[in-house]
Amino acid sequence: MQDVWREPFCVSVTESDFSGRVRLSALLGAMQNAADRHLEDAGVTVGRMLEEGMAWILMTTHLELAEVPRLGEPLTLETWNCGASGVLWTREYQLLNEAGRELVKASTAWTLVDIAKRRILRPTAFPFPLPVSGRPALNGPPDKVKLPDEDGGWAEAGAYTVPYSAVDCYGHMNNARYADLCTDLLTPEELRTGEICSLHITYSREAALGDRIVLRRGGQGEQVWISGESEEGRRTFEAVLTLAQNQDKKAV
């Protein structure tokens, strides 16, 4: 298994928005695919995991963008396994330009689950060798998102029914699609005049095909808070988007 996995990444038309910026969901999808290929390099394919009745479940992602990648820009995506602490595994990412400058970094926390029993497994239950990288962590395991219940200008922002196109091979809404759900709640003005500097998201409960997620939006300053709950009131996810004013596209 390679200590640090590296692969090229170039934002395509289908991965960019109306301004040629990479969509967050495309970025998260590329990260997930790179992690899968890193594991495949060690002989641990998704198919072998499913045969063992196991799956990796993403718990929290903290993504920071020093600069938003643009359409056609040749980049290198790096990822490495930092090992486990308790039931959480940490995986780190960097996205570099041709000069080696860091545009994006991310820390993610994963857990191993028994698919049939829907319960968390300890790292010792993993049946394959998985070396820990000698490269140090960028930030370490990200903390869970904790949003205030009050004083955030909270308002209902509609509901989302999980469609076929959002569900992956594990039978639930893929983690990358939550980024679309969050950015779709930004206003046209926010999208035109702002740049997303960070995304911090915690997944609390999986959502399956046909499930309905009730959405709320709040915020303070440059932060936009988004939460989703099931119709029974059980938290599905919590997210914080941080926006910065794009000086070239100020609101008129």
Coordinates of N, CA and C in Angstrom, one line a residue:
M1 N 0.9 -1.2 0.0 CA 0.0 0.0 0.0 C 0.9 1.2 0.0
Q2 N 0.6 2.2 -0.9 CA 1.4 3.4 -1.0 C 1.2 4.2 0.3
D3 N 2.2 4.8 0.8 CA 2.1 5.6 2.1 C 1.2 6.8 1.9
V4 N 1.4 7.5 0.8 CA 0.5 8.6 0.4 C 0.0 8.3 -1.0
W5 N -1.3 8.3 -1.2 CA -1.8 8.1 -2.5 C -2.0 9.4 -3.3
R6 N -1.5 9.5 -4.5 CA -1.5 10.7 -5.4 C -2.2 10.3 -6.7
E7 N -3.1 11.2 -7.1 CA -3.7 11.1 -8.4 C -4.1 12.5 -9.0
P8 N -4.1 12.6 -10.3 CA -4.5 13.9 -10.9 C -5.9 14.2 -10.8
F9 N -6.2 15.4 -10.7 CA -7.6 15.9 -10.6 C -7.7 17.2 -11.4
C10 N -8.7 17.2 -12.3 CA -8.9 18.4 -13.1 C -10.4 18.6 -13.2
V11 N -10.9 19.8 -12.8 CA -12.3 20.1 -12.7 C -12.9 20.1 -14.1
S12 N -13.9 19.2 -14.4 CA -14.6 19.1 -15.7 C -15.8 20.0 -15.7
V13 N -16.4 20.1 -16.9 CA -17.6 20.8 -17.1 C -18.7 20.4 -16.1
T14 N -18.9 19.0 -16.0 CA -20.0 18.5 -15.1 C -19.7 18.7 -13.7
E15 N -18.4 19.0 -13.3 CA -18.0 19.2 -11.9 C -17.9 20.7 -11.5
S16 N -18.2 21.6 -12.4 CA -18.1 23.0 -12.1 C -19.5 23.7 -12.1
D17 N -19.5 24.9 -11.5 CA -20.7 25.6 -11.4 C -20.7 26.7 -12.5
F18 N -21.7 27.6 -12.4 CA -21.9 28.7 -13.4 C -20.7 29.6 -13.5
S19 N -19.9 29.7 -12.5 CA -18.7 30.5 -12.5 C -17.4 29.8 -12.8
G20 N -17.5 28.5 -13.2 CA -16.3 27.7 -13.4 C -15.6 27.2 -12.2
R21 N -16.3 27.4 -11.0 CA -15.7 26.9 -9.8 C -16.1 25.4 -9.5
V22 N -15.2 24.6 -8.9 CA -15.6 23.3 -8.6 C -16.8 23.3 -7.6
R23 N -17.7 22.4 -7.9 CA -18.8 22.2 -6.9 C -18.3 21.3 -5.7
L24 N -18.7 21.7 -4.5 CA -18.3 21.0 -3.3 C -18.6 19.5 -3.4
S25 N -19.7 19.1 -4.0 CA -20.0 17.7 -4.1 C -19.0 17.0 -5.0
A26 N -18.5 17.6 -6.1 CA -17.5 17.0 -7.0 C -16.2 16.8 -6.2
L27 N -15.9 17.8 -5.4 CA -14.7 17.7 -4.6 C -14.7 16.6 -3.6
L28 N -15.9 16.5 -2.9 CA -16.0 15.4 -1.9 C -16.1 14.0 -2.6
G29 N -16.7 14.0 -3.8 CA -16.7 12.7 -4.6 C -15.3 12.3 -5.0
A30 N -14.5 13.3 -5.5 CA -13.1 12.9 -5.8 C -12.3 12.4 -4.7
M31 N -12.6 13.0 -3.5 CA -11.9 12.6 -2.3 C -12.3 11.1 -1.9
Q32 N -13.5 10.8 -2.0 CA -14.0 9.5 -1.7 C -13.4 8.5 -2.7
N33 N -13.4 8.8 -4.0 CA -12.9 7.9 -5.0 C -11.4 7.7 -4.8
A34 N -10.7 8.7 -4.4 CA -9.2 8.6 -4.2 C -9.0 7.6 -3.0
A35 N -9.8 7.8 -2.0 CA -9.6 6.9 -0.8 C -9.9 5.4 -1.2
D36 N -10.9 5.2 -2.0 CA -11.2 3.9 -2.4 C -10.1 3.3 -3.3
R37 N -9.5 4.1 -4.1 CA -8.4 3.6 -5.0 C -7.2 3.3 -4.1
H38 N -7.0 4.1 -3.1 CA -5.9 3.9 -2.2 C -6.0 2.6 -1.5
L39 N -7.2 2.3 -1.0 CA -7.5 1.0 -0.4 C -7.4 -0.2 -1.4
E40 N -7.8 0.1 -2.6 CA -7.7 -1.0 -3.7 C -6.3 -1.3 -3.9
D41 N -5.4 -0.3 -3.8 CA -4.0 -0.5 -4.0 C -3.4 -1.5 -3.0
A42 N -4.1 -1.6 -1.8 CA -3.7 -2.5 -0.8 C -4.5 -3.8 -0.9
G43 N -5.3 -4.0 -1.9 CA -6.1 -5.2 -2.1 C -7.4 -5.2 -1.4
V44 N -7.8 -4.0 -0.9 CA -9.1 -4.0 -0.1 C -10.1 -3.2 -1.0
T45 N -10.8 -4.0 -1.8 CA -11.8 -3.4 -2.8 C -13.1 -3.2 -2.1
V46 N -14.0 -2.4 -2.7 CA -15.4 -2.3 -2.1 C -16.1 -3.6 -2.2
G47 N -15.8 -4.4 -3.2 CA -16.4 -5.7 -3.3 C -16.0 -6.6 -2.2
R48 N -14.8 -6.6 -1.8 CA -14.3 -7.5 -0.7 C -14.9 -7.0 0.6
M49 N -15.0 -5.7 0.8 CA -15.7 -5.1 2.0 C -17.1 -5.6 2.1
L50 N -17.8 -5.6 1.0 CA -19.2 -6.0 1.0 C -19.4 -7.5 1.2
E51 N -18.4 -8.3 0.7 CA -18.4 -9.7 1.0 C -18.2 -10.0 2.5
E52 N -17.5 -9.1 3.2 CA -17.3 -9.3 4.6 C -18.4 -8.7 5.4
G53 N -19.4 -8.0 4.7 CA -20.5 -7.4 5.4 C -20.2 -6.1 6.1
M54 N -19.1 -5.5 5.6 CA -18.6 -4.2 6.2 C -18.7 -3.1 5.3
A55 N -18.7 -1.9 5.8 CA -18.6 -0.7 5.0 C -18.0 0.4 5.9
W56 N -17.3 1.4 5.2 CA -16.8 2.6 5.8 C -18.0 3.6 5.8
I57 N -18.2 4.2 6.9 CA -19.2 5.3 7.0 C -18.5 6.6 7.4
L58 N -18.7 7.6 6.6 CA -18.1 8.9 6.9 C -18.9 9.6 8.0
M59 N -18.2 10.0 9.0 CA -18.9 10.6 10.2 C -18.8 12.2 10.1
T60 N -17.6 12.7 9.8 CA -17.4 14.1 9.8 C -16.3 14.5 8.8
T61 N -16.6 15.6 8.1 CA -15.6 16.2 7.2 C -15.4 17.6 7.5
H62 N -14.1 18.1 7.6 CA -13.8 19.5 7.7 C -12.9 19.8 6.5
L63 N -13.5 20.6 5.6 CA -12.8 20.9 4.3 C -12.5 22.4 4.4
E64 N -11.3 22.8 4.0 CA -10.9 24.2 4.0 C -10.3 24.5 2.6
L65 N -10.8 25.6 2.0 CA -10.4 26.0 0.7 C -9.6 27.4 0.8
A66 N -8.3 27.3 0.6 CA -7.5 28.5 0.5 C -7.8 29.2 -0.8
E67 N -8.1 28.4 -1.8 CA -8.5 28.9 -3.2 C -9.4 27.9 -3.8
V68 N -10.5 28.4 -4.4 CA -11.4 27.4 -5.0 C -10.9 27.0 -6.4
P69 N -10.7 25.6 -6.6 CA -10.3 25.1 -7.9 C -11.2 25.5 -9.0
R70 N -10.6 25.7 -10.2 CA -11.4 26.2 -11.3 C -11.4 25.2 -12.5
L71 N -12.3 25.4 -13.3 CA -12.5 24.6 -14.5 C -11.2 24.4 -15.3
G72 N -10.8 23.2 -15.6 CA -9.6 22.9 -16.4 C -8.3 23.0 -15.7
E73 N -8.2 23.4 -14.5 CA -7.0 23.6 -13.8 C -6.4 22.3 -13.4
P74 N -5.1 21.9 -13.9 CA -4.5 20.6 -13.5 C -4.1 20.6 -12.1
L75 N -4.5 19.7 -11.3 CA -4.2 19.6 -9.9 C -3.8 18.2 -9.5
T76 N -3.3 18.0 -8.3 CA -2.9 16.7 -7.7 C -3.6 16.5 -6.4
L77 N -4.3 15.4 -6.3 CA -5.0 15.1 -5.0 C -4.2 14.1 -4.3
E78 N -3.9 14.4 -3.0 CA -3.2 13.5 -2.1 C -4.1 13.0 -1.0
T79 N -3.9 11.8 -0.5 CA -4.7 11.3 0.6 C -3.8 10.3 1.4
W80 N -4.0 10.2 2.7 CA -3.3 9.2 3.5 C -4.1 8.8 4.7
N81 N -3.8 7.6 5.2 CA -4.5 7.1 6.3 C -3.7 7.4 7.6
C82 N -4.4 8.0 8.6 CA -3.7 8.4 9.8 C -4.0 7.4 10.9
G83 N -4.7 6.3 10.6 CA -5.0 5.3 11.7 C -6.2 5.6 12.5
A84 N -6.4 4.8 13.5 CA -7.7 4.8 14.3 C -7.4 5.3 15.7
S85 N -8.4 5.9 16.3 CA -8.4 6.3 17.7 C -9.8 6.0 18.2
G86 N -9.9 5.0 19.1 CA -11.3 4.5 19.5 C -11.9 3.9 18.3
V87 N -13.1 4.3 17.9 CA -13.8 3.7 16.8 C -13.7 4.5 15.5
L88 N -12.9 5.7 15.6 CA -12.8 6.6 14.5 C -11.5 6.4 13.8
W89 N -11.5 6.4 12.4 CA -10.3 6.4 11.6 C -10.2 7.8 11.0
T90 N -9.0 8.3 10.9 CA -8.8 9.6 10.3 C -8.1 9.5 9.0
R91 N -8.6 10.2 8.0 CA -8.0 10.2 6.7 C -7.9 11.7 6.3
E92 N -6.7 12.1 5.8 CA -6.4 13.4 5.4 C -6.3 13.6 3.9
Y93 N -6.5 14.8 3.4 CA -6.4 15.1 2.0 C -5.7 16.5 1.8
Q94 N -5.1 16.6 0.6 CA -4.6 17.9 0.1 C -4.8 17.9 -1.4
L95 N -5.1 19.1 -1.9 CA -5.3 19.3 -3.3 C -4.3 20.4 -3.6
L96 N -3.3 20.1 -4.5 CA -2.2 21.0 -4.9 C -2.2 21.4 -6.3
N97 N -1.8 22.6 -6.6 CA -1.7 23.1 -8.0 C -0.4 22.6 -8.6
E98 N -0.1 23.0 -9.8 CA 1.1 22.5 -10.5 C 2.4 23.0 -9.8
A99 N 2.3 24.1 -9.1 CA 3.5 24.6 -8.4 C 3.7 24.0 -7.0
G100 N 2.7 23.1 -6.6 CA 2.8 22.4 -5.3 C 2.1 23.2 -4.2
R101 N 1.4 24.3 -4.6 CA 0.8 25.1 -3.6 C -0.6 24.5 -3.2
E102 N -0.8 24.5 -1.9 CA -2.1 23.9 -1.4 C -3.3 24.8 -1.6
L103 N -4.3 24.2 -2.3 CA -5.5 25.0 -2.6 C -6.6 24.5 -1.6
V104 N -6.6 23.2 -1.3 CA -7.6 22.6 -0.4 C -7.0 21.6 0.5
K105 N -7.5 21.6 1.7 CA -7.1 20.5 2.7 C -8.4 20.1 3.4
A106 N -8.3 18.8 3.8 CA -9.5 18.2 4.5 C -9.1 17.2 5.5
S107 N -9.8 17.1 6.6 CA -9.6 16.1 7.5 C -11.0 15.4 7.7
T108 N -11.0 14.0 7.7 CA -12.2 13.3 7.7 C -12.1 12.2 8.8
A109 N -13.3 11.9 9.4 CA -13.4 10.9 10.4 C -14.4 9.8 9.9
W110 N -13.9 8.6 9.9 CA -14.7 7.4 9.4 C -14.9 6.4 10.5
T111 N -15.9 5.6 10.3 CA -16.1 4.5 11.2 C -16.4 3.2 10.4
L112 N -16.1 2.1 10.9 CA -16.4 0.8 10.3 C -17.7 0.3 10.8
V113 N -18.6 -0.2 9.9 CA -19.9 -0.7 10.4 C -20.2 -2.1 9.8
D114 N -21.0 -2.8 10.6 CA -21.6 -4.0 10.2 C -22.8 -3.7 9.4
I115 N -22.9 -4.0 8.1 CA -24.0 -3.5 7.2 C -25.3 -4.1 7.7
A116 N -25.3 -5.4 8.0 CA -26.5 -6.1 8.3 C -27.1 -5.7 9.6
K117 N -26.2 -5.5 10.6 CA -26.7 -5.2 12.0 C -26.7 -3.7 12.2
R118 N -26.1 -2.9 11.3 CA -26.1 -1.4 11.4 C -25.5 -1.0 12.7
R119 N -24.3 -1.6 13.0 CA -23.7 -1.3 14.3 C -22.2 -1.0 14.0
I120 N -21.6 -0.1 14.8 CA -20.2 0.3 14.7 C -19.3 -0.8 15.1
L121 N -18.2 -1.1 14.4 CA -17.2 -2.1 14.7 C -15.9 -1.4 15.2
R122 N -15.2 -2.1 16.1 CA -13.9 -1.6 16.5 C -12.9 -1.9 15.4
P123 N -11.8 -1.1 15.4 CA -10.8 -1.3 14.3 C -10.2 -2.7 14.3
T124 N -10.2 -3.4 15.4 CA -9.7 -4.8 15.4 C -10.5 -5.7 14.6
A125 N -11.8 -5.3 14.3 CA -12.6 -6.2 13.5 C -12.3 -6.1 12.0
F126 N -11.5 -5.2 11.6 CA -11.1 -5.0 10.2 C -10.2 -6.2 9.8
P127 N -10.6 -7.0 8.8 CA -9.9 -8.3 8.5 C -8.7 -8.2 7.6
F128 N -8.4 -7.0 7.1 CA -7.3 -6.8 6.2 C -6.2 -5.9 6.8
P129 N -5.0 -6.1 6.3 CA -3.9 -5.3 6.8 C -4.1 -3.9 6.2
L130 N -3.9 -2.9 7.0 CA -4.1 -1.5 6.6 C -3.0 -0.6 7.3
P131 N -1.9 -0.5 6.6 CA -0.8 0.3 7.3 C -1.1 1.7 7.5
V132 N -0.6 2.3 8.5 CA -0.8 3.7 8.8 C 0.3 4.5 8.2
S133 N 0.0 5.6 7.6 CA 1.0 6.4 6.9 C 2.0 7.0 7.8
G134 N 3.2 7.2 7.4 CA 4.2 7.9 8.2 C 4.1 9.4 8.1
R135 N 3.2 9.9 7.2 CA 3.0 11.3 7.0 C 2.1 11.8 8.2
P136 N 2.5 12.9 8.8 CA 1.7 13.3 9.9 C 0.3 13.9 9.5
A137 N -0.6 13.9 10.4 CA -1.9 14.5 10.1 C -1.8 16.0 10.0
L138 N -2.7 16.5 9.2 CA -2.8 18.0 9.0 C -3.4 18.6 10.2
N139 N -4.6 18.1 10.6 CA -5.3 18.7 11.7 C -5.8 17.6 12.7
G140 N -5.7 16.3 12.3 CA -6.2 15.3 13.2 C -7.7 15.1 13.0
P141 N -8.3 14.2 13.7 CA -9.7 13.9 13.5 C -10.6 15.2 13.8
P142 N -11.5 15.5 12.9 CA -12.3 16.7 13.0 C -13.4 16.5 14.1
D143 N -13.7 17.6 14.8 CA -14.7 17.5 15.8 C -16.1 17.5 15.1
K144 N -17.1 16.9 15.8 CA -18.4 16.9 15.3 C -18.9 18.4 15.2
V145 N -19.8 18.6 14.3 CA -20.5 19.9 14.2 C -21.5 20.0 15.3
K146 N -21.5 21.2 16.0 CA -22.5 21.4 17.0 C -23.1 22.8 16.8
L147 N -24.3 22.8 16.3 CA -25.0 24.0 16.0 C -25.9 24.5 17.2
P148 N -26.0 25.8 17.4 CA -26.9 26.3 18.4 C -28.4 26.0 18.1
D149 N -29.2 25.8 19.1 CA -30.6 25.5 18.9 C -31.3 26.8 18.7
E150 N -30.8 27.9 19.3 CA -31.5 29.2 19.3 C -30.6 30.3 18.8
D151 N -31.1 31.5 18.6 CA -30.3 32.7 18.3 C -29.5 32.5 17.1
G152 N -30.0 31.8 16.1 CA -29.3 31.7 14.9 C -30.1 32.1 13.7
G153 N -31.2 32.7 13.9 CA -32.1 33.1 12.8 C -32.6 31.9 12.0
W154 N -32.9 30.8 12.8 CA -33.3 29.6 12.1 C -34.6 29.7 11.4
A155 N -34.7 29.1 10.3 CA -36.0 29.1 9.6 C -36.1 27.8 8.7
E156 N -37.3 27.3 8.6 CA -37.4 26.1 7.7 C -37.1 26.4 6.3
A157 N -36.3 25.5 5.6 CA -35.9 25.8 4.3 C -36.4 24.8 3.3
G158 N -37.5 24.1 3.7 CA -38.1 23.1 2.8 C -37.7 21.7 3.2
A159 N -38.0 20.8 2.3 CA -37.8 19.4 2.5 C -37.2 18.7 1.3
Y160 N -36.4 17.7 1.5 CA -35.7 17.0 0.4 C -36.1 15.5 0.5
T161 N -36.6 14.9 -0.6 CA -36.8 13.5 -0.7 C -35.7 12.8 -1.4
V162 N -35.0 11.9 -0.8 CA -33.9 11.3 -1.4 C -34.2 10.5 -2.7
P163 N -33.6 10.9 -3.8 CA -34.0 10.3 -5.1 C -33.0 9.2 -5.4
Y164 N -33.3 8.4 -6.5 CA -32.5 7.4 -6.9 C -31.0 7.9 -7.2
S165 N -30.9 9.0 -7.8 CA -29.6 9.5 -8.2 C -28.7 9.9 -7.1
A166 N -29.2 9.9 -5.9 CA -28.3 10.3 -4.7 C -27.9 9.1 -3.9
V167 N -28.4 7.9 -4.2 CA -28.1 6.7 -3.4 C -27.0 5.9 -4.0
D168 N -26.0 5.4 -3.2 CA -24.9 4.7 -3.6 C -25.0 3.2 -3.4
C169 N -24.0 2.4 -3.6 CA -24.0 1.0 -3.5 C -24.3 0.5 -2.1
Y170 N -24.1 1.3 -1.0 CA -24.4 0.9 0.3 C -25.9 1.1 0.7
G171 N -26.7 1.7 -0.2 CA -28.1 1.8 0.0 C -28.5 3.1 0.7
H172 N -27.6 4.0 0.9 CA -28.0 5.3 1.5 C -27.5 6.5 0.7
M173 N -28.0 7.7 1.0 CA -27.5 8.9 0.3 C -26.1 9.1 0.4
N174 N -25.3 9.2 -0.7 CA -23.9 9.3 -0.6 C -23.5 10.6 0.0
N175 N -22.4 10.6 0.8 CA -22.0 11.8 1.6 C -21.8 13.0 0.7
A176 N -21.3 12.8 -0.5 CA -21.0 14.0 -1.4 C -22.3 14.7 -1.8
R177 N -23.4 14.0 -1.8 CA -24.6 14.7 -2.3 C -25.2 15.7 -1.2
Y178 N -24.7 15.5 0.0 CA -25.2 16.5 1.1 C -24.6 17.9 0.8
A179 N -23.4 17.9 0.1 CA -22.9 19.2 -0.2 C -23.7 19.9 -1.2
D180 N -24.3 19.2 -2.2 CA -25.3 19.8 -3.1 C -26.5 20.3 -2.4
L181 N -27.0 19.5 -1.4 CA -28.1 19.9 -0.7 C -27.9 21.2 0.1
C182 N -26.7 21.3 0.6 CA -26.3 22.6 1.4 C -26.2 23.8 0.5
T183 N -25.4 23.6 -0.6 CA -25.2 24.7 -1.5 C -26.4 25.2 -2.2
D184 N -27.3 24.2 -2.5 CA -28.6 24.6 -3.1 C -29.4 25.5 -2.2
L185 N -29.1 25.6 -0.9 CA -29.9 26.5 0.0 C -29.3 27.9 0.0
L186 N -28.1 28.1 -0.6 CA -27.6 29.4 -0.7 C -28.4 30.3 -1.7
T187 N -28.4 31.5 -1.5 CA -29.2 32.4 -2.4 C -28.3 32.7 -3.6
P188 N -29.0 33.1 -4.8 CA -28.2 33.5 -6.0 C -27.2 34.6 -5.7
E189 N -27.6 35.5 -4.8 CA -26.6 36.6 -4.5 C -25.4 36.0 -3.7
E190 N -25.6 35.2 -2.8 CA -24.5 34.6 -2.0 C -23.6 33.8 -3.0
L191 N -24.2 33.1 -3.9 CA -23.4 32.3 -4.9 C -22.6 33.2 -5.8
R192 N -23.2 34.3 -6.2 CA -22.5 35.2 -7.2 C -21.5 36.0 -6.5
T193 N -21.7 36.5 -5.3 CA -20.8 37.4 -4.7 C -19.9 36.8 -3.6
G194 N -20.1 35.6 -3.3 CA -19.3 34.9 -2.3 C -18.5 33.8 -2.8
E195 N -17.4 33.4 -2.0 CA -16.7 32.2 -2.2 C -16.8 31.3 -1.0
I196 N -16.9 30.0 -1.1 CA -17.0 29.1 0.0 C -15.6 28.9 0.5
C197 N -15.3 29.2 1.7 CA -14.0 29.0 2.3 C -13.9 27.7 3.1
S198 N -15.0 27.2 3.6 CA -14.9 25.9 4.3 C -16.3 25.3 4.4
L199 N -16.2 24.0 4.5 CA -17.4 23.2 4.8 C -17.1 22.2 6.0
H200 N -17.9 22.3 7.0 CA -17.8 21.4 8.1 C -19.1 20.7 8.3
I201 N -19.1 19.3 8.1 CA -20.4 18.6 8.1 C -20.2 17.3 8.9
T202 N -21.2 17.0 9.7 CA -21.3 15.8 10.4 C -22.6 15.0 10.0
Y203 N -22.4 13.8 9.7 CA -23.5 12.9 9.3 C -24.0 12.1 10.5
S204 N -25.2 12.3 11.0 CA -25.7 11.6 12.2 C -26.5 10.4 11.9
R205 N -27.2 10.3 10.8 CA -28.0 9.2 10.5 C -28.2 9.1 9.0
E206 N -28.1 7.8 8.5 CA -28.2 7.6 7.0 C -29.6 7.9 6.5
A207 N -29.7 8.3 5.3 CA -31.0 8.5 4.6 C -31.0 7.6 3.4
A208 N -32.1 6.8 3.3 CA -32.3 5.8 2.2 C -33.2 6.4 1.1
L209 N -33.3 5.7 0.1 CA -34.1 6.1 -1.1 C -35.5 6.3 -0.6
G210 N -36.1 7.5 -1.0 CA -37.4 7.8 -0.6 C -37.6 8.5 0.7
D211 N -36.5 8.5 1.6 CA -36.6 9.2 2.9 C -36.8 10.7 2.6
R212 N -37.5 11.3 3.6 CA -37.7 12.8 3.5 C -36.9 13.5 4.6
I213 N -36.1 14.5 4.2 CA -35.3 15.2 5.1 C -35.8 16.6 5.2
V214 N -36.2 17.0 6.4 CA -36.7 18.4 6.7 C -35.5 19.3 6.9
L215 N -35.4 20.4 6.2 CA -34.2 21.2 6.3 C -34.5 22.5 7.0
R216 N -33.5 23.0 7.8 CA -33.5 24.3 8.4 C -32.2 25.0 8.1
R217 N -32.3 26.3 8.0 CA -31.1 27.2 7.7 C -31.1 28.3 8.7
G218 N -29.9 28.6 9.2 CA -29.6 29.7 10.1 C -28.2 30.2 9.8
G219 N -27.7 31.0 10.7 CA -26.4 31.5 10.5 C -26.0 32.7 11.3
Q220 N -24.8 33.1 11.2 CA -24.3 34.3 11.9 C -23.0 34.7 11.2
G221 N -22.9 36.0 10.9 CA -21.7 36.5 10.2 C -21.5 35.9 8.9
E222 N -20.3 35.3 8.7 CA -20.0 34.7 7.4 C -20.4 33.2 7.4
Q223 N -21.0 32.7 8.5 CA -21.3 31.3 8.6 C -22.8 31.1 8.2
V224 N -23.0 30.0 7.4 CA -24.4 29.6 7.1 C -24.5 28.2 7.8
W225 N -25.5 28.0 8.6 CA -25.8 26.8 9.3 C -26.9 26.1 8.6
I226 N -26.8 24.8 8.4 CA -27.8 24.0 7.8 C -27.9 22.7 8.6
S227 N -29.2 22.3 8.9 CA -29.4 21.0 9.6 C -30.6 20.3 8.9
G228 N -30.5 19.0 9.0 CA -31.6 18.1 8.4 C -32.0 17.1 9.4
E229 N -33.3 16.9 9.4 CA -33.9 15.9 10.3 C -34.9 15.0 9.5
S230 N -35.1 13.8 10.0 CA -36.1 13.0 9.5 C -37.5 13.5 9.9
E231 N -38.5 13.0 9.3 CA -39.9 13.4 9.6 C -40.3 13.1 11.0
E232 N -39.5 12.1 11.6 CA -39.7 11.8 13.0 C -38.9 12.7 14.0
G233 N -38.2 13.6 13.4 CA -37.4 14.6 14.2 C -36.1 14.1 14.6
R234 N -35.5 13.1 14.0 CA -34.2 12.6 14.3 C -33.2 13.2 13.4
R235 N -32.1 13.8 14.0 CA -31.1 14.5 13.2 C -30.4 13.6 12.2
T236 N -30.4 14.1 10.9 CA -29.7 13.4 9.8 C -28.3 14.0 9.6
F237 N -28.2 15.3 9.6 CA -26.8 15.9 9.4 C -26.9 17.3 10.0
E238 N -25.7 17.9 10.2 CA -25.5 19.3 10.6 C -24.3 19.8 9.8
A239 N -24.4 21.0 9.3 CA -23.3 21.5 8.4 C -23.1 23.0 8.7
V240 N -21.9 23.5 8.5 CA -21.5 24.9 8.5 C -20.7 25.2 7.3
L241 N -21.3 26.2 6.5 CA -20.6 26.7 5.4 C -20.0 28.1 5.8
T242 N -18.8 28.4 5.4 CA -18.2 29.7 5.7 C -18.0 30.4 4.3
L243 N -18.5 31.6 4.2 CA -18.5 32.3 2.9 C -17.6 33.6 3.1
A244 N -16.8 33.9 2.1 CA -16.1 35.1 2.1 C -16.5 36.0 0.9
Q245 N -16.5 37.3 1.0 CA -16.9 38.2 -0.1 C -15.9 38.1 -1.2
N246 N -16.4 37.8 -2.4 CA -15.6 37.9 -3.6 C -15.5 39.3 -4.1
Q247 N -14.3 39.9 -4.0 CA -14.1 41.3 -4.2 C -14.3 41.6 -5.7
D248 N -14.2 40.7 -6.6 CA -14.5 41.0 -8.0 C -15.9 41.0 -8.4
K249 N -16.8 40.5 -7.4 CA -18.2 40.3 -7.7 C -19.1 40.8 -6.6
K250 N -18.8 42.0 -6.1 CA -19.6 42.6 -5.1 C -21.1 42.8 -5.5
A251 N -22.0 42.6 -4.5 CA -23.4 42.8 -4.8 C -23.6 44.3 -5.3
V252 N -24.5 44.4 -6.3 CA -24.8 45.8 -6.8 C -25.8 46.4 -5.9

